[in-house]
Short mmCIF file of C-alpha atoms and ligand atoms in Angstrom, two decimals:
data_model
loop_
_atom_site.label_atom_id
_atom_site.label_comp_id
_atom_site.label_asym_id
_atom_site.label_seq_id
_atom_site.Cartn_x
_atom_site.Cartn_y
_atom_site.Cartn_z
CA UNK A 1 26.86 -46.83 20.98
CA UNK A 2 28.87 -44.60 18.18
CA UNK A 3 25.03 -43.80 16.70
CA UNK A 4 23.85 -43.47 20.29
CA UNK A 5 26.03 -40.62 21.00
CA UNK A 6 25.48 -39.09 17.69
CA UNK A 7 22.09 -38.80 18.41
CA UNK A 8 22.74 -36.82 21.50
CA UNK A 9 24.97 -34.54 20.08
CA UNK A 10 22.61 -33.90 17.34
CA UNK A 11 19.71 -33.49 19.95
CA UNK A 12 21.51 -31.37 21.97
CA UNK A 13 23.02 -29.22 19.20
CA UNK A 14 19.07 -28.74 17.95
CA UNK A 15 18.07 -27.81 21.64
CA UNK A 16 20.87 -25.64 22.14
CA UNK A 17 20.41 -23.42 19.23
CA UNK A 18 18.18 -20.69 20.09
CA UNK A 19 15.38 -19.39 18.08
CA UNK A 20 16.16 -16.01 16.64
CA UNK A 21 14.64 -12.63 17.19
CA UNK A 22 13.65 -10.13 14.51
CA UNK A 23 12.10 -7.44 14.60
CA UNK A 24 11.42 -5.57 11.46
CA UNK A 25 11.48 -1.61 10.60
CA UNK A 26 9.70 0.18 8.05
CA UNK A 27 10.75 4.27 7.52
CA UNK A 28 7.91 4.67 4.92
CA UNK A 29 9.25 6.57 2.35
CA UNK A 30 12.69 6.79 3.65
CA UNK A 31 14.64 7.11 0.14
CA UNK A 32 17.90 4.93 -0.26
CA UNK A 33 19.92 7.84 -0.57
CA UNK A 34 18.64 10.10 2.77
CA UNK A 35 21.73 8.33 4.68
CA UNK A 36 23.93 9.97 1.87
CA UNK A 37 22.99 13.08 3.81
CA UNK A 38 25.25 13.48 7.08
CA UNK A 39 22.04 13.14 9.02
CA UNK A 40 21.87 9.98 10.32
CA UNK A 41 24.78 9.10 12.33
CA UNK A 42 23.20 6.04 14.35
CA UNK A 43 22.11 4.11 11.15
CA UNK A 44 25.90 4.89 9.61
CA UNK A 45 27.24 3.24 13.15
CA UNK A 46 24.34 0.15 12.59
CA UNK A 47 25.63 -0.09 8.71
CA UNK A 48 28.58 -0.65 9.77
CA UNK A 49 27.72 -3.36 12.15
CA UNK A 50 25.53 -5.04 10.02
CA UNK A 51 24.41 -5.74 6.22
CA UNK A 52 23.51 -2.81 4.46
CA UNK A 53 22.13 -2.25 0.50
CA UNK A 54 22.88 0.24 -1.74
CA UNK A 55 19.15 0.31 -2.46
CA UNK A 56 16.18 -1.51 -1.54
CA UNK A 57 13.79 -2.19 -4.64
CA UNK A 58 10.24 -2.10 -4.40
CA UNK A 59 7.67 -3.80 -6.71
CA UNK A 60 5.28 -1.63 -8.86
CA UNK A 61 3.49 0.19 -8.29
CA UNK A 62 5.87 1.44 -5.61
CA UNK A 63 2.98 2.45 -3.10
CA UNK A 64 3.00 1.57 0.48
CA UNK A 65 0.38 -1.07 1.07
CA UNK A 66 1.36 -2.91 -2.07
CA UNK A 67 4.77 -2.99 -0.76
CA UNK A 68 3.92 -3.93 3.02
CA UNK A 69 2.63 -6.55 1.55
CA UNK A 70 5.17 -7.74 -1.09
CA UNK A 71 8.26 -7.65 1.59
CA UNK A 72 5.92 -9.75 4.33
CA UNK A 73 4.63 -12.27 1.30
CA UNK A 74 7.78 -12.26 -0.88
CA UNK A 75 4.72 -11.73 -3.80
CA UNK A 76 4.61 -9.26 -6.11
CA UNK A 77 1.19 -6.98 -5.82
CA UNK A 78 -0.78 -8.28 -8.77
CA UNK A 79 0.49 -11.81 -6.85
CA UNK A 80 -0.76 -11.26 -3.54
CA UNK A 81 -3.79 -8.99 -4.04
CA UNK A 82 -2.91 -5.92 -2.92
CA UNK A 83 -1.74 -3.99 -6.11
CA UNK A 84 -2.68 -1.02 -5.29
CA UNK A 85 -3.73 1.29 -2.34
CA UNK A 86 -7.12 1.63 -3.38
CA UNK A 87 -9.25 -0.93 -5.89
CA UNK A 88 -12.34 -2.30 -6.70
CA UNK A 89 -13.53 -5.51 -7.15
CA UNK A 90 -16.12 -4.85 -10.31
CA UNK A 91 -17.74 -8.26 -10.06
CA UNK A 92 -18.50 -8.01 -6.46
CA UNK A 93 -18.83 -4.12 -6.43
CA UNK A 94 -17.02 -3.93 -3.74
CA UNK A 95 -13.70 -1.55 -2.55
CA UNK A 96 -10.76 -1.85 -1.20
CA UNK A 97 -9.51 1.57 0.50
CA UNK A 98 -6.81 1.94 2.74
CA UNK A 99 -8.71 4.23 4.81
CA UNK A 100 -11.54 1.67 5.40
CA UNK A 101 -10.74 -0.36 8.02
CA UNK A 102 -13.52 -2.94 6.97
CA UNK A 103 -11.80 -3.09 3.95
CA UNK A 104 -8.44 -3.53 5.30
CA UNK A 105 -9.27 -5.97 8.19
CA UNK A 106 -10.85 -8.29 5.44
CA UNK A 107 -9.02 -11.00 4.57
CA UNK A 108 -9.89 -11.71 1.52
CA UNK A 109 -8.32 -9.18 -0.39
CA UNK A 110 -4.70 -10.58 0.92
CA UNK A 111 -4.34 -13.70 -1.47
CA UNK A 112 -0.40 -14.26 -0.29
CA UNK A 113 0.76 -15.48 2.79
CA UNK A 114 2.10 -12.83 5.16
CA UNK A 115 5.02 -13.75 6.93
CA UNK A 116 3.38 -14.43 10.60
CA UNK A 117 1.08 -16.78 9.68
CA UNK A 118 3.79 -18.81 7.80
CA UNK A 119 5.14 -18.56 11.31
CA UNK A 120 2.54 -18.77 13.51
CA UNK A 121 1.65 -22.20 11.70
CA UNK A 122 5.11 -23.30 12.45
CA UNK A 123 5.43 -22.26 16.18
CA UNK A 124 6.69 -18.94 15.81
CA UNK A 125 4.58 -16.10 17.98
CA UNK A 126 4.65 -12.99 15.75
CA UNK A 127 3.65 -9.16 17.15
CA UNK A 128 2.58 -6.17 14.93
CA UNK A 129 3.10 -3.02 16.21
CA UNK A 130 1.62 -1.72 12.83
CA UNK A 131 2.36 -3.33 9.32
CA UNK A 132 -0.43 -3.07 6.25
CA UNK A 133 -2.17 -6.60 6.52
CA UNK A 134 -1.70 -7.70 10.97
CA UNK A 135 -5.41 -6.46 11.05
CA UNK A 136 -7.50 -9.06 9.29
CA UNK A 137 -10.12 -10.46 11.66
CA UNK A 138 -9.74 -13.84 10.64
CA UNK A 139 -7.05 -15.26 13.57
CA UNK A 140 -5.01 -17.81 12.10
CA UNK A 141 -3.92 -15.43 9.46
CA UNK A 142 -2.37 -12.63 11.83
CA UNK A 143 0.07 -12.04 14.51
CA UNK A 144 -0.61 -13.30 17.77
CA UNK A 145 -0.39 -9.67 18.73
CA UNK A 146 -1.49 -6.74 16.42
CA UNK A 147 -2.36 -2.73 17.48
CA UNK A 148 -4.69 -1.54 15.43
CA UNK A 149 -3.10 1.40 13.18
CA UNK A 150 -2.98 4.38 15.11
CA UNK A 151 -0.64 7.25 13.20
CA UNK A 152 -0.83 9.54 16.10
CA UNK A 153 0.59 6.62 18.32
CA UNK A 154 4.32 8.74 20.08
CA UNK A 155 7.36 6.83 18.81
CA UNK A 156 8.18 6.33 22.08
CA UNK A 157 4.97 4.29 22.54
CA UNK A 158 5.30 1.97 19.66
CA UNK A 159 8.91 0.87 20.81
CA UNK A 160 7.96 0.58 24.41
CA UNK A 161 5.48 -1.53 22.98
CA UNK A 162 7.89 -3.76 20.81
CA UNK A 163 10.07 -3.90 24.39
CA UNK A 164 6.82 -4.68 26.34
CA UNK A 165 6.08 -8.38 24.21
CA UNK A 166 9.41 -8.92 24.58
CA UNK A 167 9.17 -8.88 28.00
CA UNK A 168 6.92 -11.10 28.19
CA UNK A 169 7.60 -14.64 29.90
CA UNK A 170 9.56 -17.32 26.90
CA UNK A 171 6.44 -19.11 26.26
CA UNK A 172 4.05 -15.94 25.56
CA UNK A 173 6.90 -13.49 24.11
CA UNK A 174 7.29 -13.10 20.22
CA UNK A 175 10.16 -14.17 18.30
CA UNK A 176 9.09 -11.99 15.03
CA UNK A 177 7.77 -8.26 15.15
CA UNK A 178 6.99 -5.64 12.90
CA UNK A 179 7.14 -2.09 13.76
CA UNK A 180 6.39 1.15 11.27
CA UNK A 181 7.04 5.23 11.07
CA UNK A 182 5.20 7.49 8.60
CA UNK A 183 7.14 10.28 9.64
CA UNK A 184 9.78 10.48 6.17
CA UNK A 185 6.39 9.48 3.71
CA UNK A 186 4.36 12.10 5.65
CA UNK A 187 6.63 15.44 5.01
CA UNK A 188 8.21 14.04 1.84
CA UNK A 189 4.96 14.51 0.14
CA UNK A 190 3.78 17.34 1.60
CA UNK A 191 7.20 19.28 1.48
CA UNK A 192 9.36 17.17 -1.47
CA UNK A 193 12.38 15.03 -0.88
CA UNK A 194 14.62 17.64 -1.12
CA UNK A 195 12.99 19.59 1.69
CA UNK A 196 14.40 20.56 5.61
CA UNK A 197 11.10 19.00 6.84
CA UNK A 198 12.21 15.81 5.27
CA UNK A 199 15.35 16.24 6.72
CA UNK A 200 14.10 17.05 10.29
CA UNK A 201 12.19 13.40 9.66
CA UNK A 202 15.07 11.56 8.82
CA UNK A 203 16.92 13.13 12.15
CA UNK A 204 14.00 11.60 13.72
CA UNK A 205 14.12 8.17 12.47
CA UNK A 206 17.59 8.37 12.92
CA UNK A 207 16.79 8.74 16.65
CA UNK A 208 14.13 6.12 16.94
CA UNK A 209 17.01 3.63 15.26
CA UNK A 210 18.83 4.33 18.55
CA UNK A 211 16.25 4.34 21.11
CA UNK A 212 15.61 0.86 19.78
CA UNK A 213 18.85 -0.22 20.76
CA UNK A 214 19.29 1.82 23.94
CA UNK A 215 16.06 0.03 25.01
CA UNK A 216 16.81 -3.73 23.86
CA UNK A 217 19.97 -2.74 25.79
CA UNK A 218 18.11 -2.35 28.78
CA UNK A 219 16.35 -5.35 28.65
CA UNK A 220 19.65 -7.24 28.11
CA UNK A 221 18.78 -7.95 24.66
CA UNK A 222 20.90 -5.40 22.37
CA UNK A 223 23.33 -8.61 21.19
CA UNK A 224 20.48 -11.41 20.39
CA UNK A 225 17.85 -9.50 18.87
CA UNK A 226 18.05 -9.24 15.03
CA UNK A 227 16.85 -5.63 13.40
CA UNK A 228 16.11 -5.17 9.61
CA UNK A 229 15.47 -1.24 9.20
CA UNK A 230 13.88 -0.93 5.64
CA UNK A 231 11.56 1.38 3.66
CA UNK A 232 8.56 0.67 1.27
CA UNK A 233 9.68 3.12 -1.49
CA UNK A 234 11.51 6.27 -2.06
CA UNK A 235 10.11 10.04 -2.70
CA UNK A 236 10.31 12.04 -6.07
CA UNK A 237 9.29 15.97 -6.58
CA UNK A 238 6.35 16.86 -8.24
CA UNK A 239 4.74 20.12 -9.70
CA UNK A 240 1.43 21.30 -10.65
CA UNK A 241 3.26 22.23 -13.71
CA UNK A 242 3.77 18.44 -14.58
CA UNK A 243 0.10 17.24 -14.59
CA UNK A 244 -2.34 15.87 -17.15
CA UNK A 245 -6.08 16.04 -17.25
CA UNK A 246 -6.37 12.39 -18.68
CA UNK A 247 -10.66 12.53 -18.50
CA UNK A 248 -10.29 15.59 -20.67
CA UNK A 249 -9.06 14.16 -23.36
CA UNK A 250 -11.41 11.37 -23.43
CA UNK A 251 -14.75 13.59 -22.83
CA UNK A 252 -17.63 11.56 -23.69
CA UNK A 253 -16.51 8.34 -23.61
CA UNK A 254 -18.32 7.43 -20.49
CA UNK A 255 -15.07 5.95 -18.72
CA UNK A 256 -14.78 4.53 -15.10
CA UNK A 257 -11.39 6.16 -13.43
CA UNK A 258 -10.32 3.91 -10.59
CA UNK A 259 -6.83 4.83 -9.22
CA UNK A 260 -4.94 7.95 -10.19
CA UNK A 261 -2.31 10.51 -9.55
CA UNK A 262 0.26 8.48 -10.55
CA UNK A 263 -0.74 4.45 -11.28
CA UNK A 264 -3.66 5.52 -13.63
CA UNK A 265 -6.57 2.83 -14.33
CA UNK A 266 -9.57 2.99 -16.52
CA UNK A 267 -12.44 1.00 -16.99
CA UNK A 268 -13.99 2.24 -20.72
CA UNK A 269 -17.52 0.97 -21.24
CA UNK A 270 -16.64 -2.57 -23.41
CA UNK A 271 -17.44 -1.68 -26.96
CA UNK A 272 -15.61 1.77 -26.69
CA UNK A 273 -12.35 -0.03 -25.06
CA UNK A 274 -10.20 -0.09 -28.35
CA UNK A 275 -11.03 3.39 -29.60
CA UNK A 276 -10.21 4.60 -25.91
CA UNK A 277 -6.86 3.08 -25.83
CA UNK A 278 -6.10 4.03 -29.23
CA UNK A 279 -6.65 7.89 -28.62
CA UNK A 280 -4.65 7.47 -25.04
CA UNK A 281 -1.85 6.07 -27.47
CA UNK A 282 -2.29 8.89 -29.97
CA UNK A 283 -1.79 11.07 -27.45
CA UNK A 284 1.06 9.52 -25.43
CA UNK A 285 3.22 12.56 -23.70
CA UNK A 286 4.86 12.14 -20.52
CA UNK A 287 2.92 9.01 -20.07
CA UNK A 288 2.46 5.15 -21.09
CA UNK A 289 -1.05 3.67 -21.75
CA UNK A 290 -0.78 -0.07 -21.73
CA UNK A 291 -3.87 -3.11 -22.02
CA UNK A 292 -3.99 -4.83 -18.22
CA UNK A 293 -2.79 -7.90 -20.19
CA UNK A 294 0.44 -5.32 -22.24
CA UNK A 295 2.22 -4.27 -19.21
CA UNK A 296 5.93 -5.50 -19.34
CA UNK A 297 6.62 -8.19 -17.86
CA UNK A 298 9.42 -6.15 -15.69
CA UNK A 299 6.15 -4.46 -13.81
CA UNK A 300 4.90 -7.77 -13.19
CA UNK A 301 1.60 -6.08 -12.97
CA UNK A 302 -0.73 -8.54 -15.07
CA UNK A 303 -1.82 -11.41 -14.14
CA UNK A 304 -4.91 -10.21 -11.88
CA UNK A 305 -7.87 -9.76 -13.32
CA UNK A 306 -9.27 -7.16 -10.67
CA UNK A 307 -6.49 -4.65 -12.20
CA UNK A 308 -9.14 -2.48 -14.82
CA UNK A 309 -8.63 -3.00 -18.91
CA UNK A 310 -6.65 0.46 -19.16
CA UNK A 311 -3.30 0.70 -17.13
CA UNK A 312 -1.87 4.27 -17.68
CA UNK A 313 1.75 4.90 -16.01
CA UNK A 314 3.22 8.04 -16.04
CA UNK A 315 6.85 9.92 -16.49
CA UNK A 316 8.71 10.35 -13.22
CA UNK A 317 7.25 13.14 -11.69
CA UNK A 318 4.32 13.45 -13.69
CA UNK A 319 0.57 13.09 -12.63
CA UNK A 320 -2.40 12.02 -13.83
CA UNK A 321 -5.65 13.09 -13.61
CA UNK A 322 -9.50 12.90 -13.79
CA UNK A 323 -11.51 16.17 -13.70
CA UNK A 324 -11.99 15.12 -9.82
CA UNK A 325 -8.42 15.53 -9.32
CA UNK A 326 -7.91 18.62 -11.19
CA UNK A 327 -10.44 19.92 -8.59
CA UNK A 328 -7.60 19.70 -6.16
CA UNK A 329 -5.01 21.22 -8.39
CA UNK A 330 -4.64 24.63 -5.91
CA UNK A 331 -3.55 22.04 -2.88
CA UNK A 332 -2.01 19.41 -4.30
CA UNK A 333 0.56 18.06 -6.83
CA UNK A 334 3.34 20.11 -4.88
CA UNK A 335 5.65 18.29 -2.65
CA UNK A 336 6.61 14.59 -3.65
CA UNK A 337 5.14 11.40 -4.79
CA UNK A 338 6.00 8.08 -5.43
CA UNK A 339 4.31 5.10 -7.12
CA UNK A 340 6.08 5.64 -10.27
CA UNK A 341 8.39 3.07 -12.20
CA UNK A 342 9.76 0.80 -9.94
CA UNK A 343 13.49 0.57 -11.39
CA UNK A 344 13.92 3.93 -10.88
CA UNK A 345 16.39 5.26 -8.40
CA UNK A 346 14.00 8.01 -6.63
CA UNK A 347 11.59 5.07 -5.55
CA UNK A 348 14.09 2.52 -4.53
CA UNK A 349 14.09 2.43 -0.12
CA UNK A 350 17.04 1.30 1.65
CA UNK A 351 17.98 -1.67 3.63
CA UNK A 352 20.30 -2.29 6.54
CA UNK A 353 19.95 -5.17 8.80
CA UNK A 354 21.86 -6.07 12.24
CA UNK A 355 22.07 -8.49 14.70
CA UNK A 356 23.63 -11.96 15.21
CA UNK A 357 22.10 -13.75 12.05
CA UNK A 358 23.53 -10.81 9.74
CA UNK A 359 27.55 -10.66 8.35
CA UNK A 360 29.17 -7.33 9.72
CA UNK A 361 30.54 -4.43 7.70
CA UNK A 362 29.11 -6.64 4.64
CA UNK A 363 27.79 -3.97 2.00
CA UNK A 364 25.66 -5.27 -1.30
CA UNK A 365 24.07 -3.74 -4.24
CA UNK A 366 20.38 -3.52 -4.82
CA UNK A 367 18.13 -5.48 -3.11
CA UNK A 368 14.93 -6.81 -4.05
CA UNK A 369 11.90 -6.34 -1.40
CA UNK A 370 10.04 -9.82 -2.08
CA UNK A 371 13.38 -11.58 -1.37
CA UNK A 372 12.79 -10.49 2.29
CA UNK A 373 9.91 -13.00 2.97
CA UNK A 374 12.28 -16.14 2.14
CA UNK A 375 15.43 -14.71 3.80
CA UNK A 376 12.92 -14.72 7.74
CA UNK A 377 12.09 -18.01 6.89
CA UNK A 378 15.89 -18.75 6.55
CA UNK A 379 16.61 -17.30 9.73
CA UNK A 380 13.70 -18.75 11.41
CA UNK A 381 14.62 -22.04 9.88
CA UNK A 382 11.20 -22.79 8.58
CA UNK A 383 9.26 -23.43 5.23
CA UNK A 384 8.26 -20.54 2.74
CA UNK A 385 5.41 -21.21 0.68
CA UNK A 386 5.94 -22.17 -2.41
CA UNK A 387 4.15 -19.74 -4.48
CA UNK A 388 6.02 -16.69 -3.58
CA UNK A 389 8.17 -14.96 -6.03
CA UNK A 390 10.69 -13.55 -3.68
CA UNK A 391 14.17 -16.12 -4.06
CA UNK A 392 16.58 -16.76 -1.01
CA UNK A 393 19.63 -17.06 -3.18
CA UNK A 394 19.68 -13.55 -4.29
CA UNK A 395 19.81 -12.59 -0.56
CA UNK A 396 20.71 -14.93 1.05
CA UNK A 397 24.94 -14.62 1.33
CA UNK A 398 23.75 -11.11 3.85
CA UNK A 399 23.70 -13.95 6.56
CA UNK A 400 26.64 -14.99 8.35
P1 AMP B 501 0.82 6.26 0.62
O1 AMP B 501 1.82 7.32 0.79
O2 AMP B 501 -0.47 6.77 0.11
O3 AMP B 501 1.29 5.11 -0.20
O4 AMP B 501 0.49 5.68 2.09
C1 AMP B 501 1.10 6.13 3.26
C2 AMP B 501 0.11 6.21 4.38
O5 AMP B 501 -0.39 4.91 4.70
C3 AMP B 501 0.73 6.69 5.67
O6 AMP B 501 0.61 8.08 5.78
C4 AMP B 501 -0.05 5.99 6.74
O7 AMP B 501 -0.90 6.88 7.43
C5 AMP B 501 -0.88 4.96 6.03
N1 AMP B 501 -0.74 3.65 6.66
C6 AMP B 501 0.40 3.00 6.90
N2 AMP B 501 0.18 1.82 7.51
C7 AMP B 501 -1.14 1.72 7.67
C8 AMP B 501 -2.00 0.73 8.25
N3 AMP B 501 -1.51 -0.40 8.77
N4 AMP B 501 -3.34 0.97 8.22
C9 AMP B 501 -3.82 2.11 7.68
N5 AMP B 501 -3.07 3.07 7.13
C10 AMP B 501 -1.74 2.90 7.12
ZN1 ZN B 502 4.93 4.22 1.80
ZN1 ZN B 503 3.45 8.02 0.53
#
């Protein structure tokens, strides 16, 4: 009898407990430090609600697709395939580009498991209103529901469209949702980090963090929904003063230049690899050359062998160049960047999360992005995959 009614408190407790809400907010570009700036008066009032970080940290390079994809895989980019915004696959001659969105609804660049389909296999419904990676064609591996990225999409469209699923009757609505804003990535490069467009964007977000809540209020849902409001990566200044012509200085060496700006990689024709790296190292100013297979292991940025021999990262603020680049000297280099050194300050995000899952008034240090991917599971009470690199102990005391 005594087991009897254990059982049924157990079974009840299990049916009583409801499953969680998140839905998850990327500010591309948003630095941790823009809500040191008086501007943002509706994320200090969620801060102080919630869990908030000094500083989110983003895996190198610190890019925006490569970090998409390390918070919803908890994998670093050389880990999960995406490890950079741009790349080639030189045994298959084929590309990936952002911008391509054959390329980018392909699933076989994205080696790690994204978040919704760890939940999807469990009985979770996940939604995308945007997220690098909730396009791939292939169904089991993305949300149930996924708009296809749209940047001139209203902000007021993408969160009716976050309150529309959740509208939706219990057995069709999602439980998990991602939703994204350009708007602090978009004027921080073209105007700096330091600029009054940058500030006008962070007003803006600031605004969309409340029209959230106004809305989840008025579908009775401000006090069970969960919100994490994070960024990919901060913003640093650049200037057309602080650039190299990298090709230059290896004229006639027939090289391949992949990626560059900031994460530089170069493919030298085999025999000529050691001479090129050797005059790169010669020549080292404002910039490190490194073999794929050299990198420190802090980048973790090795062990994938579509990364190119020559892996060239540069001084904060500094950018590198092929002659194709230097065509665009006049127009570009001015305004921000980011990409750079991970463990630097300028391209850590930020992090505050709030709902009924998250301690209140409970501030932390730094953060680390693939911890993210564990810490869902957590709430969602489900299993991570195994091969992740993201750990749920260094996060995990944000929940209550
Ligand atoms: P970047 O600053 O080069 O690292 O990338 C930022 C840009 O990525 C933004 O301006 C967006 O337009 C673009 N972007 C963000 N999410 C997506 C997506 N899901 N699909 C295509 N482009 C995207
Ligand atoms: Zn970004
Ligand atoms: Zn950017």
């Amino acid at each position: 009898m005594k087991k009897f009614i254990l059982l049924l408190v157990i079974s009840f407790n299990l049916f009583a407990q409801p499953k969680p809400y998140v839905i998850l907010v990327s500010f591309d570009g948003f630095r941790w430090d823009y809500l040191n700036r008086g501007l943002t008066p509706n994320l200090d009032k969620i801060k102080s609600e919630g869990s908030f970080a000094l500083s989110l940290k983003p895996a190198f390079p610190s890019k925006t697709f490569p970090n998409h994809l390390s918070i919803i895989t908890g994998m670093y980019p050389s880990n999960h395939g995406i490890y950079a915004n741009n790349f080639e696959d030189p045994f298959k001659n084929e590309t990936y580009r952002t911008n391509d969105s054959n390329a980018v609804n392909n699933a076989k660049w994205y080696w790690g498991e994204a978040f919704w389909e760890t939940a999807e296999r469990q009985g979770i419904k996940t939604a995308s209103y945007f997220w690098p990676g909730s396009e791939v064609k292939l169904g089991y591996r993305k949300p149930s529901y996924a708009e296809k990225y749209d940047g001139k999409k209203s902000h007021d469209e993408r969160i009716n469209g976050v309150i529309n699923w959740l509208k939706l009757p219990q057995e069709l609505r999602p439980r998990f949702i991602t939703l994204y804003f350009s708007d602090t990535d978009d004027k921080g490069h073209k105007f700096g980090p330091n600029s009054k467009e940058v500030n006008e964007a962070i007003k803006l977000l600031d605004n969309v963090a409340k029209k959230i809540f106004d809305k989840l209020e008025e579908i009775n849902m401000k006090d069970s929904v969960n919100v994490i409001f994070l960024s990919d990566h901060g913003m640093t200044e650049i200037s057309k003063e602080r650039v190299i012509n990298i090709e230059k200085m290896l004229e006639g060496y027939n090289c391949k230049f992949l990626d560059e700006t900031v994460l530089m990689t170069i493919e030298p024709p085999k025999d000529k690899l050691k001479e090129v790296y050797e005059l790169l190292k010669k020549n080292e100013n404002h910039y490190k050359v490194y073999y794929r297979d050299e990198v420190p292991e802090y980048f973790h940025f090795s062990d994938n062998y579509l990364i190119p021999s020559l892996v060239l990262i540069p001084e904060i603020g500094w950018n590198l160049l092929s002659n194709r680049g230097m065509k665009r000297i006049d127009n570009a280099y001015v305004g921000g960047n980011h990409g750079y050194d991970n463990h630097h300050l300028d391209m850590h995000g930020f992090f505050i999360a709030v709902g009924p899952k998250f301690k209140k008034n409970y501030q932390t240090g730094t953060l680390l992005n693939i911890d993210i991917y564990p810490l869902l599971c957590k709430i969602f009470n489900i299993f991570p995959r195994n091969n992740i690199d993201g750990k749920l102990e260094r996060i995990e005391y944000i929940l209550k």
